[in-house]
Short mmCIF file of C-alpha atoms and ligand atoms in Angstrom, two decimals:
data_model
loop_
_atom_site.label_atom_id
_atom_site.label_comp_id
_atom_site.label_asym_id
_atom_site.label_seq_id
_atom_site.Cartn_x
_atom_site.Cartn_y
_atom_site.Cartn_z
CA MET A 3 0.00 0.00 0.00
CA GLU A 4 1.36 3.40 -0.99
CA HIS A 5 0.83 4.95 2.44
CA LYS A 6 3.21 2.63 4.24
CA GLY A 7 6.13 4.66 5.56
CA GLU A 8 9.01 3.70 7.80
CA VAL A 9 8.60 0.59 9.95
CA LEU A 10 8.85 1.68 13.60
CA PHE A 11 8.52 -1.77 15.15
CA ASN A 12 8.64 -5.06 13.31
CA LYS A 13 6.88 -8.24 14.38
CA ASP A 14 9.79 -9.51 16.51
CA GLN A 15 10.29 -6.18 18.26
CA ILE A 16 6.59 -6.01 19.12
CA LYS A 17 6.65 -9.57 20.42
CA GLU A 18 9.62 -8.81 22.65
CA MET A 19 8.06 -5.59 23.98
CA VAL A 20 4.76 -7.31 24.79
CA ALA A 21 6.50 -10.25 26.49
CA GLU A 22 8.49 -7.84 28.66
CA MET A 23 5.34 -5.95 29.67
CA GLY A 24 3.56 -9.21 30.46
CA HIS A 25 6.47 -10.29 32.62
CA ILE A 26 6.37 -7.05 34.64
CA LEU A 27 2.58 -7.21 35.01
CA THR A 28 2.77 -10.84 36.16
CA GLU A 29 4.96 -9.71 39.06
CA GLU A 30 2.86 -6.62 39.85
CA TYR A 31 -0.52 -8.38 39.93
CA ARG A 32 0.48 -11.65 41.59
CA ASP A 33 -1.65 -11.24 44.72
CA LYS A 34 -4.36 -9.11 43.14
CA ASN A 35 -7.65 -9.71 41.39
CA LEU A 36 -6.86 -8.49 37.90
CA MET A 37 -9.45 -7.23 35.45
CA VAL A 38 -8.01 -6.04 32.15
CA ILE A 39 -10.24 -3.46 30.47
CA SER A 40 -9.28 -3.15 26.83
CA LEU A 41 -10.22 -0.07 24.83
CA LEU A 42 -11.70 -1.05 21.49
CA LYS A 43 -11.15 -1.09 18.78
CA GLY A 44 -7.46 -0.12 18.65
CA ALA A 45 -6.25 -2.20 21.61
CA PHE A 46 -7.74 -5.57 20.66
CA VAL A 47 -4.64 -6.99 18.97
CA PHE A 48 -2.26 -5.81 21.70
CA THR A 49 -4.64 -7.02 24.42
CA ALA A 50 -4.92 -10.48 22.88
CA ASP A 51 -1.14 -10.88 22.95
CA LEU A 52 -0.57 -9.14 26.30
CA ILE A 53 -3.02 -11.23 28.34
CA ARG A 54 -1.30 -14.42 27.18
CA GLU A 55 1.97 -13.05 28.58
CA ILE A 56 0.40 -12.40 31.99
CA LYS A 57 0.75 -15.73 33.74
CA LEU A 58 -2.00 -15.20 36.31
CA PRO A 59 -5.76 -15.72 36.56
CA LEU A 60 -7.48 -12.63 35.14
CA VAL A 61 -10.70 -11.48 33.50
CA VAL A 62 -11.00 -9.31 30.39
CA GLU A 63 -13.64 -6.74 29.64
CA PHE A 64 -13.95 -4.30 26.76
CA MET A 65 -14.99 -0.71 26.39
CA THR A 66 -15.43 1.05 23.07
CA THR A 67 -14.25 4.65 23.05
CA SER A 68 -14.08 7.13 20.25
CA SER A 69 -12.66 10.62 19.99
CA TYR A 70 -11.80 10.87 16.29
CA ILE A 71 -14.12 11.79 13.49
CA ASP A 72 -13.96 9.53 10.41
CA GLU A 73 -10.51 9.59 8.84
CA SER A 74 -9.01 12.29 11.01
CA THR A 75 -5.64 11.85 12.70
CA LYS A 76 -6.49 14.23 15.56
CA SER A 77 -8.60 13.84 18.67
CA THR A 78 -11.65 16.07 19.02
CA GLY A 79 -10.97 16.28 22.76
CA PHE A 80 -14.41 14.78 23.48
CA VAL A 81 -14.29 11.12 24.40
CA ASN A 82 -17.42 9.08 23.79
CA ILE A 83 -17.98 5.77 25.50
CA LEU A 84 -19.82 3.88 22.79
CA GLN A 85 -19.95 0.62 24.75
CA ASP A 86 -19.42 0.35 28.49
CA VAL A 87 -18.35 -2.43 30.88
CA ASN A 88 -21.58 -3.93 32.17
CA ARG A 89 -20.47 -5.44 35.44
CA ASP A 90 -19.55 -4.44 38.96
CA ILE A 91 -15.82 -3.64 39.13
CA ARG A 92 -15.50 -3.05 42.89
CA ALA A 93 -13.88 -6.42 43.63
CA PHE A 94 -11.18 -5.93 40.98
CA ASP A 95 -7.77 -4.40 40.42
CA ILE A 96 -8.34 -2.69 37.10
CA LEU A 97 -5.75 -2.36 34.36
CA ILE A 98 -6.93 -0.17 31.48
CA VAL A 99 -5.19 -1.19 28.25
CA ASP A 100 -4.93 0.99 25.17
CA ASP A 101 -2.84 0.83 22.01
CA ILE A 102 -1.43 4.36 22.10
CA ILE A 103 -1.69 7.58 24.09
CA ASP A 104 -1.65 10.86 22.21
CA SER A 105 -3.44 13.87 23.76
CA GLY A 106 -4.22 11.74 26.83
CA TYR A 107 -7.94 12.60 26.71
CA THR A 108 -9.05 8.99 26.17
CA MET A 109 -7.10 7.43 29.05
CA LYS A 110 -7.84 10.33 31.39
CA HIS A 111 -11.57 10.16 30.72
CA VAL A 112 -11.81 6.37 31.02
CA TYR A 113 -9.66 6.45 34.17
CA ASP A 114 -11.95 9.06 35.80
CA VAL A 115 -15.14 7.22 34.81
CA LEU A 116 -13.91 3.84 36.11
CA SER A 117 -12.36 5.32 39.28
CA SER A 118 -15.72 6.75 40.27
CA ARG A 119 -17.10 3.17 40.39
CA GLY A 120 -14.83 2.25 43.30
CA PRO A 121 -12.50 -0.52 42.08
CA LYS A 122 -9.87 -1.90 44.50
CA SER A 123 -7.17 -0.24 42.43
CA ILE A 124 -6.79 1.18 38.95
CA LYS A 125 -3.77 1.55 36.66
CA THR A 126 -3.14 2.18 32.99
CA CYS A 127 -1.11 0.41 30.34
CA THR A 128 -0.32 1.32 26.73
CA LEU A 129 1.85 -0.24 24.08
CA LEU A 130 2.96 3.15 22.76
CA ASP A 131 3.04 6.70 24.05
CA LYS A 132 3.53 10.02 22.26
CA PRO A 133 4.37 12.27 25.26
CA SER A 134 5.05 15.34 23.09
CA ARG A 135 1.36 15.39 22.07
CA ARG A 136 -0.09 15.47 25.59
CA GLN A 137 -2.92 17.93 26.28
CA THR A 138 -3.60 16.70 29.83
CA GLU A 139 -1.54 15.97 32.95
CA PHE A 140 -1.98 12.26 32.38
CA GLU A 141 0.93 9.83 33.04
CA CYS A 142 0.53 6.16 32.11
CA ASP A 143 1.76 3.49 34.56
CA TYR A 144 3.02 0.87 32.08
CA VAL A 145 4.37 1.96 28.69
CA GLY A 146 5.88 -0.36 26.05
CA ALA A 147 7.74 2.41 24.21
CA LYS A 148 7.72 6.17 23.82
CA ILE A 149 7.71 7.47 20.26
CA ASP A 150 7.96 10.82 18.49
CA ASP A 151 5.04 12.63 16.97
CA TYR A 152 4.10 10.36 14.06
CA PHE A 153 0.73 9.01 13.06
CA ILE A 154 1.22 5.28 13.05
CA VAL A 155 -0.80 2.27 11.93
CA GLY A 156 -0.68 -1.52 12.13
CA TYR A 157 -1.00 -4.07 14.97
CA GLY A 158 -4.52 -2.87 15.81
CA LEU A 159 -3.86 0.80 15.10
CA ASN A 160 -5.93 2.17 12.29
CA LEU A 161 -6.61 4.95 9.89
CA GLY A 162 -10.22 5.01 8.76
CA ASP A 163 -10.51 1.48 10.24
CA TYR A 164 -7.86 -0.02 7.92
CA TYR A 165 -4.37 -1.44 8.62
CA ARG A 166 -5.31 -3.13 11.92
CA ASN A 167 -4.26 -6.52 10.56
CA GLU A 168 -0.70 -5.52 9.66
CA ASP A 169 1.76 -7.40 11.87
CA HIS A 170 4.26 -4.56 12.09
CA ILE A 171 3.82 -0.93 13.13
CA PHE A 172 4.65 1.71 10.55
CA VAL A 173 4.40 5.44 9.99
CA TYR A 174 1.43 6.48 7.90
CA LYS A 175 2.61 8.50 4.94
CA GLU A 176 0.19 11.09 3.49
P1 IMP B 208 -5.84 10.43 22.76
O1 IMP B 208 -7.20 10.43 23.38
O2 IMP B 208 -5.58 11.70 21.98
O3 IMP B 208 -4.75 10.15 23.76
O4 IMP B 208 -5.81 9.34 21.65
C1 IMP B 208 -5.83 8.01 21.99
C2 IMP B 208 -6.58 7.21 20.97
O5 IMP B 208 -6.44 7.73 19.66
C3 IMP B 208 -6.02 5.82 20.96
O6 IMP B 208 -6.93 4.98 21.66
C4 IMP B 208 -5.91 5.46 19.51
O7 IMP B 208 -7.00 4.66 19.15
C5 IMP B 208 -5.98 6.76 18.74
N1 IMP B 208 -4.65 7.18 18.24
C6 IMP B 208 -3.83 8.12 18.77
N2 IMP B 208 -2.70 8.25 18.07
C7 IMP B 208 -2.79 7.34 17.07
C8 IMP B 208 -1.91 6.97 15.98
O8 IMP B 208 -0.79 7.47 15.79
N3 IMP B 208 -2.39 5.99 15.15
C9 IMP B 208 -3.59 5.39 15.32
N4 IMP B 208 -4.43 5.71 16.31
C10 IMP B 208 -4.04 6.67 17.18
MG1 MG B 209 -8.44 4.00 20.62
#
């Protein structure tokens, strides 16, 4: 496809990064009651791999959030929860999982909404982070890698809902 730019992370690099995160999370959540809450759609590929690297009992729930309009590469700043978690989270240690943090609006909003429901604890995890783009105070607890200000696709990340099935992560070229 003509829009495929530089490869930022190939399949093996992603695998290694996810395994390392899973290893850390396995230690951190050993005596906890882990519920992974994955933010659809972008985080579904990462979540599927990450949970298999966490060698503990856990449950997975999904939330669908949206802050982009159609084929835009910028957040509107308004985060919509299109599909919520329909169960009581008070008995759980929540780990919110997203594919990438940009402005921080999505994670911040989901964190605030879920915190207000009184879970035992709540932390955040992202495969990638673009700290230079932050519009909020938000700091993520577990980050696979920090990257510069590129719009990237592949491994669940999309543009206009395409490229999610690519097994490497690359820069989208206009
Ligand atoms: P934020 O709310 O601005 O932090 O944006 C986070 C959401 O926007 C993520 O859940 C992604 O789905 C999407 N997003 C942010 N940056 C990128 C990117 O470079 N490529 C694809 N999706 C992105
Ligand atoms: Mg998203």
